[in-house]
């Protein structure tokens, strides 16, 4: 029954593969660094949309001499503009907005680094494209922002989500599944931290290709499954998930590198991001489990009849999606 219910999701991912590149997370980033009492250095990073900057713009408080920056320049992955502005009276208590964000699906992070206080991170969303800069920002804003980023990244990161999806299909025993997900989380937390701290550096394209390959491996394991016989990936799934989790952690690190991590709140940001990723994984697994229980109650006799057909269809659907991503990423080396 689990396989029957997962098939529609696998086919949906197959049709969506061409529109997705694995990572949907690509927020904008606005950094304000105080240089003097009323002087601020601004870095404004717009996401790239088909070779053009996203149609959004950062608008600083009206008392700033240059509330909008120059035309951004591409750095290959985003569009960057930097400038210096004079804001009489400071920016505390003033409104900063992201014009046009309400028409987008992306978020924008705001990083404020004053001279006499700890840096703080805030978050603009399409529903809240403007905010008032608080007088005394705290580390709690970092926790909230990066938790939400991690949560959304796992739910919008198609490749990571498909890996968990394939694992859910392959591992039938609930305790083995729990152990596998835990091992996956521990592993990606390790490499995410090492990469963010600069201890480990691996180019992005090969990492993305191997992540796709990890999903191909699970698809093959699904196709080779035989009742009454446990393959290595089914008997000791935590070993497989730990190894592949190390690679997926490098993928998460790539997402964080694009938006930046506050140096003064590094631990809080990493912790919140990892907790957010774990929460997203558990929500996804919980949702699938809830659907399974509901289906078993409604149609208890359908599963046995369709399982022989559904197993290969599901495995092939997952394999086609992951192979598409693999070829796409290898061709981009």
mmCIF file of C-alpha atoms in Angstrom:
data_model
loop_
_atom_site.group_PDB
_atom_site.id
_atom_site.type_symbol
_atom_site.label_atom_id
_atom_site.label_comp_id
_atom_site.label_asym_id
_atom_site.label_seq_id
_atom_site.Cartn_x
_atom_site.Cartn_y
_atom_site.Cartn_z
ATOM 1 C CA UNK A 1 0.000 0.000 0.000
ATOM 2 C CA UNK A 2 2.842 2.350 0.759
ATOM 3 C CA UNK A 3 4.142 1.914 -2.785
ATOM 4 C CA UNK A 4 0.721 2.538 -4.333
ATOM 5 C CA UNK A 5 0.308 5.804 -2.528
ATOM 6 C CA UNK A 6 3.820 6.985 -3.329
ATOM 7 C CA UNK A 7 3.449 6.362 -7.066
ATOM 8 C CA UNK A 8 1.406 9.510 -7.814
ATOM 9 C CA UNK A 9 4.023 11.616 -6.052
ATOM 10 C CA UNK A 10 6.826 9.959 -8.008
ATOM 11 C CA UNK A 11 5.034 10.581 -11.315
ATOM 12 C CA UNK A 12 4.342 14.166 -10.302
ATOM 13 C CA UNK A 13 8.044 14.652 -9.650
ATOM 14 C CA UNK A 14 8.797 13.124 -13.037
ATOM 15 C CA UNK A 15 6.661 15.690 -14.863
ATOM 16 C CA UNK A 16 8.042 18.505 -12.709
ATOM 17 C CA UNK A 17 11.681 17.548 -13.238
ATOM 18 C CA UNK A 18 12.149 19.672 -16.318
ATOM 19 C CA UNK A 19 11.039 22.780 -14.428
ATOM 20 C CA UNK A 20 13.174 22.037 -11.420
ATOM 21 C CA UNK A 21 16.941 22.003 -10.873
ATOM 22 C CA UNK A 22 16.827 20.279 -7.495
ATOM 23 C CA UNK A 23 17.165 23.412 -5.356
ATOM 24 C CA UNK A 24 14.283 25.848 -5.309
ATOM 25 C CA UNK A 25 15.870 27.794 -2.515
ATOM 26 C CA UNK A 26 17.481 30.952 -3.883
ATOM 27 C CA UNK A 27 16.487 33.916 -1.729
ATOM 28 C CA UNK A 28 17.656 37.448 -2.182
ATOM 29 C CA UNK A 29 20.137 38.904 0.285
ATOM 30 C CA UNK A 30 20.450 42.483 1.555
ATOM 31 C CA UNK A 31 23.405 43.309 3.805
ATOM 32 C CA UNK A 32 23.737 46.638 5.651
ATOM 33 C CA UNK A 33 27.104 47.223 7.344
ATOM 34 C CA UNK A 34 27.565 50.370 9.404
ATOM 35 C CA UNK A 35 30.802 52.244 8.642
ATOM 36 C CA UNK A 36 30.231 55.394 10.718
ATOM 37 C CA UNK A 37 27.446 57.026 12.724
ATOM 38 C CA UNK A 38 25.233 57.654 9.705
ATOM 39 C CA UNK A 39 27.157 55.830 6.984
ATOM 40 C CA UNK A 40 26.183 52.370 5.751
ATOM 41 C CA UNK A 41 27.673 50.043 3.167
ATOM 42 C CA UNK A 42 24.994 48.164 1.238
ATOM 43 C CA UNK A 43 25.278 44.834 -0.566
ATOM 44 C CA UNK A 44 22.185 43.835 -2.520
ATOM 45 C CA UNK A 45 21.998 40.364 -4.086
ATOM 46 C CA UNK A 46 19.150 39.598 -6.487
ATOM 47 C CA UNK A 47 18.399 36.004 -7.552
ATOM 48 C CA UNK A 48 18.966 35.119 -11.194
ATOM 49 C CA UNK A 49 15.877 34.318 -13.282
ATOM 50 C CA UNK A 50 16.698 32.937 -16.724
ATOM 51 C CA UNK A 51 19.791 35.078 -17.053
ATOM 52 C CA UNK A 52 18.151 38.262 -15.769
ATOM 53 C CA UNK A 53 17.870 39.771 -12.261
ATOM 54 C CA UNK A 54 14.616 39.049 -10.477
ATOM 55 C CA UNK A 55 12.159 41.929 -10.742
ATOM 56 C CA UNK A 56 12.569 43.130 -7.175
ATOM 57 C CA UNK A 57 14.400 46.072 -5.630
ATOM 58 C CA UNK A 58 15.634 46.978 -2.164
ATOM 59 C CA UNK A 59 14.249 50.282 -0.887
ATOM 60 C CA UNK A 60 16.054 51.823 2.099
ATOM 61 C CA UNK A 61 14.504 54.418 4.464
ATOM 62 C CA UNK A 62 13.590 57.738 2.837
ATOM 63 C CA UNK A 63 16.167 59.715 4.851
ATOM 64 C CA UNK A 64 19.013 57.755 3.233
ATOM 65 C CA UNK A 65 20.787 59.715 0.493
ATOM 66 C CA UNK A 66 20.729 56.754 -1.873
ATOM 67 C CA UNK A 67 17.754 54.594 -1.021
ATOM 68 C CA UNK A 68 18.196 52.534 -4.212
ATOM 69 C CA UNK A 69 21.439 51.191 -5.586
ATOM 70 C CA UNK A 70 23.016 51.100 -9.050
ATOM 71 C CA UNK A 71 22.157 48.496 -11.657
ATOM 72 C CA UNK A 72 23.336 45.069 -10.437
ATOM 73 C CA UNK A 73 26.051 43.048 -12.182
ATOM 74 C CA UNK A 74 25.991 39.278 -12.596
ATOM 75 C CA UNK A 75 28.539 37.149 -10.749
ATOM 76 C CA UNK A 76 27.450 33.981 -12.532
ATOM 77 C CA UNK A 77 24.836 32.866 -10.024
ATOM 78 C CA UNK A 78 23.154 36.097 -8.888
ATOM 79 C CA UNK A 79 23.063 39.852 -9.542
ATOM 80 C CA UNK A 80 25.072 42.018 -7.148
ATOM 81 C CA UNK A 81 25.013 45.750 -6.441
ATOM 82 C CA UNK A 82 27.036 47.566 -3.760
ATOM 83 C CA UNK A 83 26.956 51.185 -2.677
ATOM 84 C CA UNK A 84 27.453 53.495 0.318
ATOM 85 C CA UNK A 85 24.629 55.625 1.675
ATOM 86 C CA UNK A 86 24.197 58.286 4.376
ATOM 87 C CA UNK A 87 21.156 57.762 6.612
ATOM 88 C CA UNK A 88 20.646 60.719 8.933
ATOM 89 C CA UNK A 89 19.484 59.565 12.351
ATOM 90 C CA UNK A 90 20.352 55.928 11.640
ATOM 91 C CA UNK A 91 18.016 53.187 10.441
ATOM 92 C CA UNK A 92 16.606 51.924 13.769
ATOM 93 C CA UNK A 93 12.842 52.375 13.784
ATOM 94 C CA UNK A 94 12.810 52.990 10.013
ATOM 95 C CA UNK A 95 11.121 50.957 7.274
ATOM 96 C CA UNK A 96 13.055 48.873 4.734
ATOM 97 C CA UNK A 97 11.116 47.255 1.904
ATOM 98 C CA UNK A 98 11.652 44.892 -1.019
ATOM 99 C CA UNK A 99 9.648 46.333 -3.880
ATOM 100 C CA UNK A 100 8.019 43.721 -6.101
ATOM 101 C CA UNK A 101 8.545 40.818 -3.684
ATOM 102 C CA UNK A 102 4.790 40.376 -3.292
ATOM 103 C CA UNK A 103 4.708 39.149 -6.921
ATOM 104 C CA UNK A 104 7.435 36.538 -6.357
ATOM 105 C CA UNK A 105 7.696 33.202 -4.566
ATOM 106 C CA UNK A 106 11.148 33.884 -3.101
ATOM 107 C CA UNK A 107 12.183 35.325 0.232
ATOM 108 C CA UNK A 108 14.839 37.917 0.973
ATOM 109 C CA UNK A 109 17.183 37.890 3.962
ATOM 110 C CA UNK A 110 18.227 41.141 5.576
ATOM 111 C CA UNK A 111 21.492 41.262 7.518
ATOM 112 C CA UNK A 112 22.148 44.387 9.633
ATOM 113 C CA UNK A 113 25.609 44.859 11.139
ATOM 114 C CA UNK A 114 25.731 47.963 13.365
ATOM 115 C CA UNK A 115 28.932 49.232 14.991
ATOM 116 C CA UNK A 116 27.693 49.166 18.578
ATOM 117 C CA UNK A 117 25.483 46.075 18.638
ATOM 118 C CA UNK A 118 25.441 42.450 17.552
ATOM 119 C CA UNK A 119 24.487 41.714 13.935
ATOM 120 C CA UNK A 120 20.913 40.632 13.334
ATOM 121 C CA UNK A 121 19.150 38.771 10.534
ATOM 122 C CA UNK A 122 15.580 39.352 9.368
ATOM 123 C CA UNK A 123 13.421 37.912 6.636
ATOM 124 C CA UNK A 124 11.159 39.426 4.001
ATOM 125 C CA UNK A 125 8.444 37.246 2.473
ATOM 126 C CA UNK A 126 5.920 37.866 -0.341
ATOM 127 C CA UNK A 127 3.309 38.354 2.360
ATOM 128 C CA UNK A 128 5.539 40.725 4.346
ATOM 129 C CA UNK A 129 7.767 42.642 1.909
ATOM 130 C CA UNK A 130 8.518 45.464 4.365
ATOM 131 C CA UNK A 131 9.670 45.636 7.980
ATOM 132 C CA UNK A 132 10.524 48.175 10.624
ATOM 133 C CA UNK A 133 14.112 47.843 11.872
ATOM 134 C CA UNK A 134 13.896 47.185 15.635
ATOM 135 C CA UNK A 135 15.854 49.263 18.106
ATOM 136 C CA UNK A 136 17.508 46.241 19.694
ATOM 137 C CA UNK A 137 17.624 43.182 17.385
ATOM 138 C CA UNK A 138 18.468 39.830 18.979
ATOM 139 C CA UNK A 139 19.829 36.420 18.033
ATOM 140 C CA UNK A 140 16.270 35.062 18.106
ATOM 141 C CA UNK A 141 15.692 36.600 14.677
ATOM 142 C CA UNK A 142 18.585 34.489 13.316
ATOM 143 C CA UNK A 143 17.095 31.312 14.806
ATOM 144 C CA UNK A 144 13.688 32.019 13.326
ATOM 145 C CA UNK A 145 14.973 33.006 9.896
ATOM 146 C CA UNK A 146 17.383 30.099 9.403
ATOM 147 C CA UNK A 147 14.957 27.538 10.830
ATOM 148 C CA UNK A 148 12.428 28.605 8.229
ATOM 149 C CA UNK A 149 15.075 28.514 5.506
ATOM 150 C CA UNK A 150 16.053 24.943 6.420
ATOM 151 C CA UNK A 151 12.415 23.885 6.661
ATOM 152 C CA UNK A 152 11.581 25.325 3.252
ATOM 153 C CA UNK A 153 14.789 24.072 1.646
ATOM 154 C CA UNK A 154 14.025 20.416 2.328
ATOM 155 C CA UNK A 155 10.412 20.829 1.170
ATOM 156 C CA UNK A 156 11.377 22.793 -1.958
ATOM 157 C CA UNK A 157 14.664 20.975 -2.655
ATOM 158 C CA UNK A 158 13.371 18.355 -5.061
ATOM 159 C CA UNK A 159 16.449 16.139 -5.021
ATOM 160 C CA UNK A 160 16.719 15.928 -1.219
ATOM 161 C CA UNK A 161 12.982 15.344 -0.949
ATOM 162 C CA UNK A 162 13.038 12.632 -3.593
ATOM 163 C CA UNK A 163 15.855 10.884 -1.704
ATOM 164 C CA UNK A 164 13.716 10.778 1.453
ATOM 165 C CA UNK A 165 10.742 9.685 -0.645
ATOM 166 C CA UNK A 166 12.680 6.765 -2.159
ATOM 167 C CA UNK A 167 13.966 5.809 1.272
ATOM 168 C CA UNK A 168 10.405 5.792 2.587
ATOM 169 C CA UNK A 169 9.396 3.345 -0.134
ATOM 170 C CA UNK A 170 12.428 1.092 0.235
ATOM 171 C CA UNK A 171 12.562 0.689 4.016
ATOM 172 C CA UNK A 172 9.409 -1.087 5.205
ATOM 173 C CA UNK A 173 10.349 -1.437 8.870
ATOM 174 C CA UNK A 174 9.411 1.721 10.835
ATOM 175 C CA UNK A 175 12.380 1.484 13.224
ATOM 176 C CA UNK A 176 14.848 1.010 10.395
ATOM 177 C CA UNK A 177 13.304 4.015 8.686
ATOM 178 C CA UNK A 178 13.690 6.129 11.837
ATOM 179 C CA UNK A 179 17.319 5.027 12.155
ATOM 180 C CA UNK A 180 17.988 5.814 8.493
ATOM 181 C CA UNK A 181 16.508 9.316 8.706
ATOM 182 C CA UNK A 182 18.464 9.988 11.907
ATOM 183 C CA UNK A 183 21.722 8.850 10.274
ATOM 184 C CA UNK A 184 20.972 11.027 7.256
ATOM 185 C CA UNK A 185 20.448 14.068 9.508
ATOM 186 C CA UNK A 186 23.610 13.454 11.547
ATOM 187 C CA UNK A 187 25.696 13.058 8.392
ATOM 188 C CA UNK A 188 24.460 16.137 6.575
ATOM 189 C CA UNK A 189 24.854 18.178 9.774
ATOM 190 C CA UNK A 190 28.544 17.213 9.921
ATOM 191 C CA UNK A 191 29.434 18.170 6.354
ATOM 192 C CA UNK A 192 27.216 21.259 6.448
ATOM 193 C CA UNK A 193 29.138 22.531 9.465
ATOM 194 C CA UNK A 194 32.558 21.644 8.025
ATOM 195 C CA UNK A 195 31.793 23.306 4.685
ATOM 196 C CA UNK A 196 30.343 26.428 6.297
ATOM 197 C CA UNK A 197 33.384 26.759 8.576
ATOM 198 C CA UNK A 198 35.670 26.491 5.554
ATOM 199 C CA UNK A 199 37.271 23.206 6.654
ATOM 200 C CA UNK A 200 35.838 21.304 3.687
ATOM 201 C CA UNK A 201 35.386 22.626 0.180
ATOM 202 C CA UNK A 202 34.024 20.665 -2.782
ATOM 203 C CA UNK A 203 32.848 22.256 -6.073
ATOM 204 C CA UNK A 204 29.085 22.446 -6.380
ATOM 205 C CA UNK A 205 28.395 20.711 -9.744
ATOM 206 C CA UNK A 206 30.069 17.372 -8.823
ATOM 207 C CA UNK A 207 28.231 17.364 -5.483
ATOM 208 C CA UNK A 208 24.889 17.932 -7.219
ATOM 209 C CA UNK A 209 25.655 15.144 -9.691
ATOM 210 C CA UNK A 210 26.491 12.632 -6.941
ATOM 211 C CA UNK A 211 23.346 13.624 -5.037
ATOM 212 C CA UNK A 212 21.341 12.712 -8.138
ATOM 213 C CA UNK A 213 23.332 9.466 -8.360
ATOM 214 C CA UNK A 214 22.367 8.624 -4.771
ATOM 215 C CA UNK A 215 18.703 8.738 -5.784
ATOM 216 C CA UNK A 216 19.452 6.508 -8.791
ATOM 217 C CA UNK A 217 20.978 3.985 -6.366
ATOM 218 C CA UNK A 218 17.826 3.917 -4.215
ATOM 219 C CA UNK A 219 15.662 3.549 -7.327
ATOM 220 C CA UNK A 220 17.692 0.487 -8.348
ATOM 221 C CA UNK A 221 17.345 -0.939 -4.843
ATOM 222 C CA UNK A 222 13.565 -0.562 -5.099
ATOM 223 C CA UNK A 223 13.539 -2.399 -8.434
ATOM 224 C CA UNK A 224 15.733 -5.216 -7.074
ATOM 225 C CA UNK A 225 13.620 -5.755 -3.963
ATOM 226 C CA UNK A 226 12.383 -9.310 -3.397
ATOM 227 C CA UNK A 227 9.879 -10.317 -0.748
ATOM 228 C CA UNK A 228 11.466 -12.342 2.025
ATOM 229 C CA UNK A 229 14.978 -11.124 1.246
ATOM 230 C CA UNK A 230 16.491 -7.940 2.636
ATOM 231 C CA UNK A 231 19.148 -6.226 0.587
ATOM 232 C CA UNK A 232 21.978 -4.384 2.360
ATOM 233 C CA UNK A 233 20.239 -1.042 1.893
ATOM 234 C CA UNK A 234 17.088 -2.467 3.512
ATOM 235 C CA UNK A 235 18.796 -4.325 6.343
ATOM 236 C CA UNK A 236 21.254 -1.549 7.264
ATOM 237 C CA UNK A 237 19.742 1.583 5.715
ATOM 238 C CA UNK A 238 21.454 3.869 8.241
ATOM 239 C CA UNK A 239 24.862 2.980 6.726
ATOM 240 C CA UNK A 240 23.714 3.940 3.232
ATOM 241 C CA UNK A 241 21.949 7.058 4.484
ATOM 242 C CA UNK A 242 24.938 8.205 6.527
ATOM 243 C CA UNK A 243 27.263 7.958 3.507
ATOM 244 C CA UNK A 244 24.872 9.740 1.189
ATOM 245 C CA UNK A 245 23.941 12.202 3.928
ATOM 246 C CA UNK A 246 27.521 13.466 3.917
ATOM 247 C CA UNK A 247 27.065 14.399 0.254
ATOM 248 C CA UNK A 248 23.638 15.960 0.773
ATOM 249 C CA UNK A 249 25.147 18.100 3.535
ATOM 250 C CA UNK A 250 27.487 19.622 0.965
ATOM 251 C CA UNK A 251 24.415 20.436 -1.109
ATOM 252 C CA UNK A 252 22.851 22.201 1.883
ATOM 253 C CA UNK A 253 26.117 24.063 2.391
ATOM 254 C CA UNK A 254 25.918 25.310 -1.180
ATOM 255 C CA UNK A 255 22.501 26.796 -0.469
ATOM 256 C CA UNK A 256 23.788 28.516 2.674
ATOM 257 C CA UNK A 257 26.852 29.815 0.859
ATOM 258 C CA UNK A 258 24.597 31.568 -1.644
ATOM 259 C CA UNK A 259 22.762 33.540 1.046
ATOM 260 C CA UNK A 260 25.557 33.898 3.601
ATOM 261 C CA UNK A 261 25.792 32.879 7.249
ATOM 262 C CA UNK A 262 26.272 35.482 10.007
ATOM 263 C CA UNK A 263 29.748 35.041 11.477
ATOM 264 C CA UNK A 264 28.733 36.240 14.940
ATOM 265 C CA UNK A 265 25.693 33.955 15.018
ATOM 266 C CA UNK A 266 27.230 31.056 13.113
ATOM 267 C CA UNK A 267 26.300 28.347 15.605
ATOM 268 C CA UNK A 268 22.736 29.606 15.954
ATOM 269 C CA UNK A 269 22.298 29.779 12.167
ATOM 270 C CA UNK A 270 23.676 26.258 11.581
ATOM 271 C CA UNK A 271 21.642 24.782 14.420
ATOM 272 C CA UNK A 272 18.435 26.453 13.279
ATOM 273 C CA UNK A 273 18.971 25.470 9.636
ATOM 274 C CA UNK A 274 19.599 21.800 10.530
ATOM 275 C CA UNK A 275 16.614 21.678 12.858
ATOM 276 C CA UNK A 276 14.505 23.203 10.101
ATOM 277 C CA UNK A 277 15.694 20.554 7.622
ATOM 278 C CA UNK A 278 14.894 17.780 10.094
ATOM 279 C CA UNK A 279 11.451 19.240 10.785
ATOM 280 C CA UNK A 280 10.734 19.331 7.052
ATOM 281 C CA UNK A 281 11.813 15.697 6.632
ATOM 282 C CA UNK A 282 9.643 14.554 9.510
ATOM 283 C CA UNK A 283 6.665 16.516 8.201
ATOM 284 C CA UNK A 284 7.061 14.907 4.784
ATOM 285 C CA UNK A 285 7.311 11.384 6.217
ATOM 286 C CA UNK A 286 4.439 12.066 8.597
ATOM 287 C CA UNK A 287 2.237 13.280 5.740
ATOM 288 C CA UNK A 288 2.956 10.154 3.683
ATOM 289 C CA UNK A 289 2.226 7.937 6.694
ATOM 290 C CA UNK A 290 -1.057 9.720 7.345
ATOM 291 C CA UNK A 291 -2.147 9.220 3.738
ATOM 292 C CA UNK A 292 -1.245 5.524 3.962
ATOM 293 C CA UNK A 293 -3.305 4.989 7.087
ATOM 294 C CA UNK A 294 -6.264 6.773 5.518
ATOM 295 C CA UNK A 295 -6.029 4.743 2.316
ATOM 296 C CA UNK A 296 -5.793 1.455 4.188
ATOM 297 C CA UNK A 297 -8.974 2.353 6.021
ATOM 298 C CA UNK A 298 -10.852 3.335 2.872
ATOM 299 C CA UNK A 299 -9.622 0.605 0.471
ATOM 300 C CA UNK A 300 -8.094 -2.206 2.524
ATOM 301 C CA UNK A 301 -8.070 -4.845 -0.258
ATOM 302 C CA UNK A 302 -6.604 -2.912 -3.204
ATOM 303 C CA UNK A 303 -2.950 -3.056 -2.184
ATOM 304 C CA UNK A 304 -2.247 -6.736 -2.834
ATOM 305 C CA UNK A 305 -3.664 -6.653 -6.349
ATOM 306 C CA UNK A 306 -1.686 -3.686 -7.623
ATOM 307 C CA UNK A 307 1.639 -4.048 -5.761
ATOM 308 C CA UNK A 308 3.361 -6.190 -8.476
ATOM 309 C CA UNK A 309 2.672 -3.430 -11.022
ATOM 310 C CA UNK A 310 3.264 -0.468 -8.765
ATOM 311 C CA UNK A 311 6.721 -1.511 -7.501
ATOM 312 C CA UNK A 312 8.537 -1.319 -10.865
ATOM 313 C CA UNK A 313 6.558 1.739 -11.990
ATOM 314 C CA UNK A 314 7.519 3.618 -8.858
ATOM 315 C CA UNK A 315 11.173 2.615 -9.108
ATOM 316 C CA UNK A 316 11.369 3.594 -12.770
ATOM 317 C CA UNK A 317 9.619 6.932 -12.127
ATOM 318 C CA UNK A 318 12.131 7.843 -9.416
ATOM 319 C CA UNK A 319 15.016 6.597 -11.552
ATOM 320 C CA UNK A 320 13.932 8.671 -14.557
ATOM 321 C CA UNK A 321 13.758 11.860 -12.486
ATOM 322 C CA UNK A 322 17.140 11.296 -10.888
ATOM 323 C CA UNK A 323 18.791 10.306 -14.177
ATOM 324 C CA UNK A 324 17.470 13.482 -15.782
ATOM 325 C CA UNK A 325 19.065 15.526 -12.985
ATOM 326 C CA UNK A 326 22.293 13.505 -13.245
ATOM 327 C CA UNK A 327 22.667 14.086 -16.989
ATOM 328 C CA UNK A 328 21.757 17.765 -16.600
ATOM 329 C CA UNK A 329 24.357 18.335 -13.900
ATOM 330 C CA UNK A 330 27.115 16.327 -15.585
ATOM 331 C CA UNK A 331 26.595 18.324 -18.779
ATOM 332 C CA UNK A 332 27.029 21.498 -16.750
ATOM 333 C CA UNK A 333 30.580 20.616 -15.557
#
